[in-house]
PDB file of C-alpha atoms and ligand atoms in Angstrom:
ATOM      1  CA  MET A  16     101.648 136.190  94.741  1.00 58.00           C
ATOM      2  CA  THR A  17     104.672 134.019  95.593  1.00 64.00           C
ATOM      3  CA  GLN A  18     107.927 135.254  94.024  1.00 74.00           C
ATOM      4  CA  LEU A  19     110.697 132.813  94.768  1.00 92.00           C
ATOM      5  CA  GLY A  20     113.970 134.484  95.634  1.00 91.00           C
ATOM      6  CA  GLY A  21     112.522 137.707  94.254  1.00 88.00           C
ATOM      7  CA  SER A  22     113.334 140.027  97.156  1.00 93.00           C
ATOM      8  CA  PRO A  23     116.781 141.230  98.271  1.00 95.00           C
ATOM      9  CA  ARG A  24     116.314 139.142 101.429  1.00 95.00           C
ATOM     10  CA  THR A  25     115.461 135.904  99.638  1.00 95.00           C
ATOM     11  CA  ARG A  26     117.794 136.018  96.648  1.00 95.00           C
ATOM     12  CA  VAL A  27     120.079 132.995  97.022  1.00 95.00           C
ATOM     13  CA  ARG A  28     123.661 134.273  96.868  1.00 96.00           C
ATOM     14  CA  ARG A  29     125.613 131.281  98.157  1.00 95.00           C
ATOM     15  CA  ILE A  30     125.673 128.600  95.410  1.00 94.00           C
ATOM     16  CA  PRO A  31     122.837 130.311  93.477  1.00 95.00           C
ATOM     17  CA  GLU A  32     122.657 127.407  90.992  1.00 96.00           C
ATOM     18  CA  LYS A  33     120.892 125.467  93.742  1.00 96.00           C
ATOM     19  CA  ALA A  34     118.083 128.069  93.867  1.00 97.00           C
ATOM     20  CA  VAL A  35     114.748 127.062  92.342  1.00 96.00           C
ATOM     21  CA  HIS A  36     112.251 129.635  91.098  1.00 96.00           C
ATOM     22  CA  ASP A  37     109.345 127.355  90.246  1.00 96.00           C
ATOM     23  CA  VAL A  38     106.330 127.790  92.539  1.00 96.00           C
ATOM     24  CA  GLU A  39     105.240 124.199  91.861  1.00 97.00           C
ATOM     25  CA  VAL A  40     108.515 123.001  93.366  1.00 98.00           C
ATOM     26  CA  LEU A  41     107.931 125.216  96.412  1.00 98.00           C
ATOM     27  CA  HIS A  42     104.509 123.621  96.829  1.00 98.00           C
ATOM     28  CA  ALA A  43     105.880 120.102  96.308  1.00 98.00           C
ATOM     29  CA  VAL A  44     108.586 120.548  98.977  1.00 98.00           C
ATOM     30  CA  LEU A  45     106.092 121.960 101.463  1.00 98.00           C
ATOM     31  CA  ASP A  46     103.634 119.161 100.709  1.00 98.00           C
ATOM     32  CA  ALA A  47     106.339 116.527 101.213  1.00 97.00           C
ATOM     33  CA  GLY A  48     107.438 117.821 104.628  1.00 97.00           C
ATOM     34  CA  LEU A  49     105.904 117.096 108.004  1.00 96.00           C
ATOM     35  CA  VAL A  50     107.918 119.409 110.269  1.00 98.00           C
ATOM     36  CA  ALA A  51     108.780 123.086 109.925  1.00 98.00           C
ATOM     37  CA  HIS A  52     111.092 125.210 112.058  1.00 98.00           C
ATOM     38  CA  VAL A  53     109.669 128.599 112.931  1.00 98.00           C
ATOM     39  CA  ALA A  54     111.914 131.353 114.257  1.00 98.00           C
ATOM     40  CA  VAL A  55     110.881 134.100 116.641  1.00 96.00           C
ATOM     41  CA  ILE A  56     112.919 136.619 118.611  1.00 95.00           C
ATOM     42  CA  ASP A  57     111.831 137.055 122.212  1.00 91.00           C
ATOM     43  CA  GLN A  58     113.571 139.790 124.213  1.00 90.00           C
ATOM     44  CA  GLY A  59     116.522 139.754 121.833  1.00 93.00           C
ATOM     45  CA  GLN A  60     116.976 135.975 121.979  1.00 95.00           C
ATOM     46  CA  PRO A  61     116.179 134.014 118.784  1.00 96.00           C
ATOM     47  CA  PHE A  62     114.213 130.786 119.325  1.00 97.00           C
ATOM     48  CA  VAL A  63     113.473 128.181 116.649  1.00 97.00           C
ATOM     49  CA  VAL A  64     110.385 126.087 117.276  1.00 96.00           C
ATOM     50  CA  PRO A  65     109.727 122.800 115.431  1.00 97.00           C
ATOM     51  CA  VAL A  66     106.053 122.473 114.471  1.00 97.00           C
ATOM     52  CA  GLY A  67     103.735 120.338 112.357  1.00 97.00           C
ATOM     53  CA  TYR A  68     102.214 122.334 109.522  1.00 98.00           C
ATOM     54  CA  ALA A  69     100.314 122.196 106.257  1.00 98.00           C
ATOM     55  CA  ARG A  70     100.303 124.212 103.052  1.00 98.00           C
ATOM     56  CA  ASP A  71      96.970 125.721 102.094  1.00 98.00           C
ATOM     57  CA  GLY A  72      97.344 127.311  98.654  1.00 97.00           C
ATOM     58  CA  ASP A  73      99.844 130.142  99.014  1.00 97.00           C
ATOM     59  CA  THR A  74      99.823 130.030 102.830  1.00 98.00           C
ATOM     60  CA  VAL A  75     101.262 127.724 105.461  1.00 98.00           C
ATOM     61  CA  LEU A  76      99.268 126.899 108.594  1.00 98.00           C
ATOM     62  CA  PHE A  77     100.515 125.746 111.983  1.00 98.00           C
ATOM     63  CA  HIS A  78      99.254 125.723 115.548  1.00 97.00           C
ATOM     64  CA  GLY A  79     100.473 125.923 119.126  1.00 96.00           C
ATOM     65  CA  SER A  80      99.434 126.512 122.702  1.00 97.00           C
ATOM     66  CA  SER A  81      97.700 129.780 123.618  1.00 97.00           C
ATOM     67  CA  LYS A  82      99.985 129.765 126.675  1.00 96.00           C
ATOM     68  CA  SER A  83     103.172 129.652 124.579  1.00 95.00           C
ATOM     69  CA  ARG A  84     104.944 133.002 124.742  1.00 92.00           C
ATOM     70  CA  LEU A  85     106.501 132.313 121.364  1.00 92.00           C
ATOM     71  CA  PHE A  86     103.139 131.635 119.704  1.00 95.00           C
ATOM     72  CA  ARG A  87     101.711 134.725 121.387  1.00 95.00           C
ATOM     73  CA  ALA A  88     104.608 136.784 119.990  1.00 95.00           C
ATOM     74  CA  LEU A  89     103.981 135.371 116.508  1.00 96.00           C
ATOM     75  CA  SER A  90     100.245 136.030 116.776  1.00 96.00           C
ATOM     76  CA  SER A  91     100.911 139.676 117.627  1.00 95.00           C
ATOM     77  CA  GLY A  92     102.813 140.120 114.363  1.00 93.00           C
ATOM     78  CA  ALA A  93     106.450 139.414 115.278  1.00 96.00           C
ATOM     79  CA  PRO A  94     108.539 138.836 112.134  1.00 97.00           C
ATOM     80  CA  THR A  95     109.390 135.212 111.485  1.00 98.00           C
ATOM     81  CA  CYS A  96     111.440 132.884 109.328  1.00 98.00           C
ATOM     82  CA  PHE A  97     109.730 129.557 108.545  1.00 98.00           C
ATOM     83  CA  THR A  98     111.857 126.733 107.148  1.00 98.00           C
ATOM     84  CA  VAL A  99     111.176 123.222 105.914  1.00 98.00           C
ATOM     85  CA  THR A 100     114.084 120.861 105.291  1.00 98.00           C
ATOM     86  CA  LEU A 101     113.932 117.492 103.564  1.00 98.00           C
ATOM     87  CA  ILE A 102     117.106 115.417 103.622  1.00 98.00           C
ATOM     88  CA  ASP A 103     117.407 113.049 100.662  1.00 98.00           C
ATOM     89  CA  GLY A 104     120.905 111.648 100.993  1.00 98.00           C
ATOM     90  CA  LEU A 105     124.469 111.844 102.232  1.00 98.00           C
ATOM     91  CA  VAL A 106     126.983 112.942  99.621  1.00 98.00           C
ATOM     92  CA  LEU A 107     130.230 111.166 100.406  1.00 98.00           C
ATOM     93  CA  ALA A 108     133.016 112.942  98.605  1.00 98.00           C
ATOM     94  CA  ARG A 109     136.701 112.095  98.758  1.00 98.00           C
ATOM     95  CA  SER A 110     137.377 115.183 100.896  1.00 98.00           C
ATOM     96  CA  ALA A 111     135.678 116.519 103.988  1.00 98.00           C
ATOM     97  CA  PHE A 112     135.236 119.883 102.290  1.00 98.00           C
ATOM     98  CA  GLU A 113     133.208 118.519  99.364  1.00 98.00           C
ATOM     99  CA  SER A 114     131.125 116.103 101.468  1.00 98.00           C
ATOM    100  CA  SER A 115     127.543 117.330 101.811  1.00 98.00           C
ATOM    101  CA  MET A 116     123.883 116.345 101.673  1.00 98.00           C
ATOM    102  CA  HIS A 117     121.127 116.059  99.132  1.00 98.00           C
ATOM    103  CA  TYR A 118     118.337 118.307 100.320  1.00 98.00           C
ATOM    104  CA  ARG A 119     115.262 120.265  99.412  1.00 98.00           C
ATOM    105  CA  SER A 120     114.659 123.287 101.607  1.00 98.00           C
ATOM    106  CA  VAL A 121     112.286 126.217 101.820  1.00 98.00           C
ATOM    107  CA  MET A 122     112.671 129.466 103.690  1.00 98.00           C
ATOM    108  CA  ALA A 123     109.695 131.836 104.057  1.00 98.00           C
ATOM    109  CA  LEU A 124     109.890 135.268 105.663  1.00 98.00           C
ATOM    110  CA  GLY A 125     106.980 137.330 106.909  1.00 97.00           C
ATOM    111  CA  HIS A 126     104.390 137.905 109.564  1.00 98.00           C
ATOM    112  CA  CYS A 127     101.685 135.497 110.720  1.00 98.00           C
ATOM    113  CA  THR A 128      97.991 136.162 111.082  1.00 97.00           C
ATOM    114  CA  GLN A 129      96.041 134.508 113.875  1.00 98.00           C
ATOM    115  CA  LEU A 130      92.979 132.665 112.575  1.00 98.00           C
ATOM    116  CA  ALA A 131      89.601 132.565 114.342  1.00 97.00           C
ATOM    117  CA  GLY A 132      86.137 131.049 113.939  1.00 96.00           C
ATOM    118  CA  GLU A 133      85.470 129.016 110.805  1.00 96.00           C
ATOM    119  CA  GLU A 134      88.927 129.764 109.369  1.00 98.00           C
ATOM    120  CA  LYS A 135      90.573 128.396 112.501  1.00 97.00           C
ATOM    121  CA  ALA A 136      88.437 125.243 112.530  1.00 96.00           C
ATOM    122  CA  ARG A 137      89.152 124.645 108.846  1.00 97.00           C
ATOM    123  CA  ALA A 138      92.899 125.212 109.313  1.00 98.00           C
ATOM    124  CA  LEU A 139      93.068 122.551 112.035  1.00 97.00           C
ATOM    125  CA  ARG A 140      91.435 120.107 109.661  1.00 97.00           C
ATOM    126  CA  VAL A 141      93.854 121.052 106.862  1.00 98.00           C
ATOM    127  CA  ILE A 142      96.841 120.427 109.173  1.00 98.00           C
ATOM    128  CA  SER A 143      95.412 117.065 110.260  1.00 97.00           C
ATOM    129  CA  ASP A 144      94.735 116.077 106.626  1.00 96.00           C
ATOM    130  CA  HIS A 145      98.333 116.903 105.700  1.00 97.00           C
ATOM    131  CA  LEU A 146      99.751 114.681 108.426  1.00 95.00           C
ATOM    132  CA  LEU A 147      97.295 111.830 107.872  1.00 95.00           C
ATOM    133  CA  PRO A 148      94.483 112.160 105.305  1.00 94.00           C
ATOM    134  CA  ASP A 149      91.061 110.842 106.465  1.00 94.00           C
ATOM    135  CA  ARG A 150      91.953 110.890 110.164  1.00 96.00           C
ATOM    136  CA  TRP A 151      89.851 113.993 110.890  1.00 96.00           C
ATOM    137  CA  HIS A 152      86.614 112.210 109.953  1.00 94.00           C
ATOM    138  CA  GLU A 153      87.091 109.598 112.688  1.00 94.00           C
ATOM    139  CA  ILE A 154      88.393 111.597 115.633  1.00 96.00           C
ATOM    140  CA  ARG A 155      86.619 113.948 118.039  1.00 96.00           C
ATOM    141  CA  GLU A 156      86.762 117.575 116.932  1.00 94.00           C
ATOM    142  CA  PRO A 157      88.241 120.166 119.344  1.00 95.00           C
ATOM    143  CA  SER A 158      85.910 121.307 122.143  1.00 96.00           C
ATOM    144  CA  THR A 159      85.407 125.034 122.782  1.00 95.00           C
ATOM    145  CA  GLN A 160      87.918 124.802 125.622  1.00 97.00           C
ATOM    146  CA  GLU A 161      90.487 122.960 123.479  1.00 97.00           C
ATOM    147  CA  SER A 162      90.025 125.462 120.676  1.00 96.00           C
ATOM    148  CA  LYS A 163      90.610 128.319 123.154  1.00 96.00           C
ATOM    149  CA  ALA A 164      93.828 126.623 124.242  1.00 97.00           C
ATOM    150  CA  THR A 165      95.090 126.614 120.652  1.00 97.00           C
ATOM    151  CA  ILE A 166      96.505 129.422 118.544  1.00 98.00           C
ATOM    152  CA  VAL A 167      96.311 128.782 114.803  1.00 98.00           C
ATOM    153  CA  LEU A 168      98.602 130.878 112.617  1.00 98.00           C
ATOM    154  CA  ALA A 169      98.714 131.494 108.883  1.00 98.00           C
ATOM    155  CA  LEU A 170     101.879 132.685 107.149  1.00 98.00           C
ATOM    156  CA  PRO A 171     101.497 133.885 103.541  1.00 97.00           C
ATOM    157  CA  LEU A 172     104.145 132.546 101.154  1.00 97.00           C
ATOM    158  CA  ASP A 173     104.844 136.033  99.829  1.00 96.00           C
ATOM    159  CA  GLU A 174     108.595 136.152 100.355  1.00 97.00           C
ATOM    160  CA  CYS A 175     110.330 132.800 100.049  1.00 97.00           C
ATOM    161  CA  SER A 176     113.159 130.867  98.551  1.00 98.00           C
ATOM    162  CA  VAL A 177     113.774 127.247  97.621  1.00 98.00           C
ATOM    163  CA  LYS A 178     117.143 125.575  97.465  1.00 98.00           C
ATOM    164  CA  ILE A 179     117.721 122.060  96.158  1.00 98.00           C
ATOM    165  CA  SER A 180     120.959 120.142  96.342  1.00 98.00           C
ATOM    166  CA  ASN A 181     121.385 116.949  94.331  1.00 97.00           C
ATOM    167  CA  GLY A 182     123.863 115.236  92.062  1.00 97.00           C
ATOM    168  CA  PRO A 183     127.064 113.263  92.638  1.00 98.00           C
ATOM    169  CA  PRO A 184     130.017 114.395  94.761  1.00 98.00           C
ATOM    170  CA  ASP A 185     131.847 117.308  93.206  1.00 96.00           C
ATOM    171  CA  ASP A 186     135.413 116.324  94.045  1.00 98.00           C
ATOM    172  CA  VAL A 187     138.371 118.410  92.966  1.00 97.00           C
ATOM    173  CA  PRO A 188     140.239 116.630  90.122  1.00 97.00           C
ATOM    174  CA  SER A 189     143.300 115.944  92.268  1.00 97.00           C
ATOM    175  CA  ASP A 190     141.142 113.862  94.692  1.00 98.00           C
ATOM    176  CA  VAL A 191     139.473 111.648  92.096  1.00 97.00           C
ATOM    177  CA  ASP A 192     142.361 109.149  92.007  1.00 96.00           C
ATOM    178  CA  ARG A 193     142.185 108.538  95.759  1.00 96.00           C
ATOM    179  CA  PRO A 194     141.357 104.860  96.492  1.00 96.00           C
ATOM    180  CA  VAL A 195     138.354 105.720  98.646  1.00 97.00           C
ATOM    181  CA  TRP A 196     134.686 105.057  97.905  1.00 98.00           C
ATOM    182  CA  ALA A 197     132.676 108.115  96.900  1.00 98.00           C
ATOM    183  CA  GLY A 198     129.014 108.444  96.023  1.00 98.00           C
ATOM    184  CA  VAL A 199     125.599 109.140  97.464  1.00 98.00           C
ATOM    185  CA  VAL A 200     123.729 107.223 100.170  1.00 98.00           C
ATOM    186  CA  PRO A 201     120.007 107.952  99.761  1.00 98.00           C
ATOM    187  CA  ILE A 202     117.903 108.635 102.846  1.00 97.00           C
ATOM    188  CA  ILE A 203     114.323 107.384 102.552  1.00 95.00           C
ATOM    189  CA  GLU A 204     111.524 108.317 104.966  1.00 92.00           C
ATOM    190  CA  ARG A 205     108.818 105.726 105.564  1.00 91.00           C
ATOM    191  CA  PHE A 206     106.218 104.764 108.136  1.00 92.00           C
ATOM    192  CA  GLY A 207     106.713 101.605 110.189  1.00 93.00           C
ATOM    193  CA  GLU A 208     104.176  99.017 111.314  1.00 94.00           C
ATOM    194  CA  PRO A 209     101.368 100.688 113.398  1.00 95.00           C
ATOM    195  CA  VAL A 210     101.477  99.861 117.133  1.00 96.00           C
ATOM    196  CA  ASP A 211      98.147  99.562 119.014  1.00 97.00           C
ATOM    197  CA  ALA A 212      97.560 101.911 121.966  1.00 97.00           C
ATOM    198  CA  PRO A 213      97.762  99.855 125.184  1.00 97.00           C
ATOM    199  CA  ASP A 214      94.171 100.874 126.083  1.00 98.00           C
ATOM    200  CA  LEU A 215      92.705 100.192 122.611  1.00 98.00           C
ATOM    201  CA  ILE A 216      89.278  98.494 122.662  1.00 97.00           C
ATOM    202  CA  ALA A 217      90.162  94.870 121.895  1.00 96.00           C
ATOM    203  CA  GLY A 218      89.727  93.956 118.254  1.00 95.00           C
ATOM    204  CA  THR A 219      89.698  97.524 116.870  1.00 97.00           C
ATOM    205  CA  PRO A 220      91.416  97.162 113.506  1.00 96.00           C
ATOM    206  CA  VAL A 221      94.057  99.511 112.108  1.00 97.00           C
ATOM    207  CA  PRO A 222      92.124 101.529 109.485  1.00 96.00           C
ATOM    208  CA  ASP A 223      93.088 101.141 105.834  1.00 95.00           C
ATOM    209  CA  TYR A 224      93.980 104.827 105.551  1.00 94.00           C
ATOM    210  CA  VAL A 225      96.632 104.263 108.253  1.00 95.00           C
ATOM    211  CA  ARG A 226      97.931 101.032 106.723  1.00 92.00           C
ATOM    212  CA  THR A 227      98.181 102.412 103.211  1.00 90.00           C
ATOM    213  CA  TRP A 228      99.439 105.968 103.916  1.00 89.00           C
ATOM    214  CA  SER A 229     102.890 106.441 102.508  1.00 84.00           C
ATOM    215  CA  ARG A 230     104.868 109.553 101.635  1.00 77.00           C
TER     216      ARG A 230
HETATM  217  C1  FAD B   4     120.124 119.770 105.196  1.00 67.81           C
HETATM  218  C2  FAD B   4     121.010 120.958 104.901  1.00 67.81           C
HETATM  219  C3  FAD B   4     122.307 120.954 105.358  1.00 67.81           C
HETATM  220  C4  FAD B   4     123.155 122.040 105.097  1.00 67.81           C
HETATM  221  N1  FAD B   4     124.414 122.051 105.607  1.00 67.81           N
HETATM  222  C5  FAD B   4     125.172 123.141 105.487  1.00 67.81           C
HETATM  223  C6  FAD B   4     126.444 123.236 106.138  1.00 67.81           C
HETATM  224  O1  FAD B   4     126.862 122.324 106.852  1.00 67.81           O
HETATM  225  N2  FAD B   4     127.166 124.359 105.974  1.00 67.81           N
HETATM  226  C7  FAD B   4     126.717 125.394 105.211  1.00 67.81           C
HETATM  227  O2  FAD B   4     127.411 126.413 105.090  1.00 67.81           O
HETATM  228  N3  FAD B   4     125.542 125.346 104.583  1.00 67.81           N
HETATM  229  C8  FAD B   4     124.750 124.243 104.709  1.00 67.81           C
HETATM  230  N4  FAD B   4     123.533 124.202 104.106  1.00 67.81           N
HETATM  231  C9  FAD B   4     123.158 125.317 103.234  1.00 67.81           C
HETATM  232  C10 FAD B   4     122.622 126.457 104.087  1.00 67.81           C
HETATM  233  O3  FAD B   4     121.245 126.213 104.337  1.00 67.81           O
HETATM  234  C11 FAD B   4     122.730 127.821 103.393  1.00 67.81           C
HETATM  235  O4  FAD B   4     122.135 127.770 102.126  1.00 67.81           O
HETATM  236  C12 FAD B   4     124.187 128.255 103.228  1.00 67.81           C
HETATM  237  O5  FAD B   4     124.894 128.161 104.458  1.00 67.81           O
HETATM  238  C13 FAD B   4     124.300 129.682 102.723  1.00 67.81           C
HETATM  239  O6  FAD B   4     123.740 130.543 103.678  1.00 67.81           O
HETATM  240  P1  FAD B   4     123.831 132.125 103.433  1.00 67.81           P
HETATM  241  O7  FAD B   4     122.956 132.772 104.462  1.00 67.81           O
HETATM  242  O8  FAD B   4     125.251 132.506 103.294  1.00 67.81           O
HETATM  243  O9  FAD B   4     123.107 132.168 101.999  1.00 67.81           O
HETATM  244  P2  FAD B   4     122.645 133.356 101.124  1.00 67.81           P
HETATM  245  O10 FAD B   4     122.649 132.828  99.722  1.00 67.81           O
HETATM  246  O11 FAD B   4     123.392 134.618 101.403  1.00 67.81           O
HETATM  247  O12 FAD B   4     121.135 133.553 101.613  1.00 67.81           O
HETATM  248  C14 FAD B   4     120.319 134.511 100.951  1.00 67.81           C
HETATM  249  C15 FAD B   4     118.919 134.012 100.941  1.00 67.81           C
HETATM  250  O13 FAD B   4     118.869 132.773 100.234  1.00 67.81           O
HETATM  251  C16 FAD B   4     117.870 131.961 100.775  1.00 67.81           C
HETATM  252  N5  FAD B   4     118.443 130.689 101.262  1.00 67.81           N
HETATM  253  C17 FAD B   4     119.686 130.476 101.755  1.00 67.81           C
HETATM  254  N6  FAD B   4     119.829 129.184 102.118  1.00 67.81           N
HETATM  255  C18 FAD B   4     118.658 128.583 101.863  1.00 67.81           C
HETATM  256  C19 FAD B   4     118.194 127.268 102.035  1.00 67.81           C
HETATM  257  N7  FAD B   4     118.951 126.272 102.525  1.00 67.81           N
HETATM  258  N8  FAD B   4     116.903 126.988 101.680  1.00 67.81           N
HETATM  259  C20 FAD B   4     116.111 127.946 101.168  1.00 67.81           C
HETATM  260  N9  FAD B   4     116.499 129.210 100.976  1.00 67.81           N
HETATM  261  C21 FAD B   4     117.766 129.531 101.316  1.00 67.81           C
HETATM  262  C22 FAD B   4     117.234 132.720 101.928  1.00 67.81           C
HETATM  263  O14 FAD B   4     116.081 133.392 101.480  1.00 67.81           O
HETATM  264  C23 FAD B   4     118.337 133.680 102.305  1.00 67.81           C
HETATM  265  O15 FAD B   4     117.835 134.786 102.974  1.00 67.81           O
HETATM  266  C24 FAD B   4     122.665 123.137 104.341  1.00 67.81           C
HETATM  267  C25 FAD B   4     121.349 123.123 103.881  1.00 67.81           C
HETATM  268  C26 FAD B   4     120.521 122.056 104.175  1.00 67.81           C
HETATM  269  C27 FAD B   4     119.104 122.122 103.707  1.00 67.81           C
END
């Protein structure tokens, strides 16, 4: 079961008031993100790989090339740190020191399991559904060869933490009288207008699930 910040490694020490211990918030942050950064140490060198992912209950799923040495290391049980970061705004304080960002971030520690067979096929669909619901029903499913070329990993959310930063700038009292604007500039993620592939069969319409998908 997920215990947020419940281990010595995941207890938030720096600005602990930003720590969140509600599993529903963990799920909401993971469901709102599209990209995770997954760390792996290869021959003493840390690497951080950006990946698409999806949450599936108390597990996160992501995939990569069977030829990737980093994915092979993760599939053989190398320890990892999986992070998701959502940036919600710039906090413009009256000093450089107090200037910061609004964010929601998750850090999960653990070891991945490589999925196979039905579990692997299902996980690929779950990842696709997270990025764009309904797409999977229209596109060609992976061939045996394509499936072989893909490693699908599951990381249980057993040891994680959530940190959320929000609120107005927290200027020191002696800066408040400075004649400089201070406040928050929100950052909003949205999809743009779909662009047809150059080799699209003429007249193929943009599906409704693409037009209406917003996050
Ligand atoms: C978009 C963004 C920008 C940031 N910019 C800066 C910056 O410029 N400078 C800076 O010092 N810090 C920044 N932070 C905060 C930074 O992520 C760390 O929280 C902070 O540096 C303290 O790190 P620490 O290892 O000393 O924390 P500690 O509190 O000692 O870490 C203990 C445990 O708390 C958890 N934890 C720590 N940070 C996070 C986190 N962000 N999300 C989830 N769990 C966490 C982990 O489980 C970690 O193992 C930023 C965060 C985000 C999301």
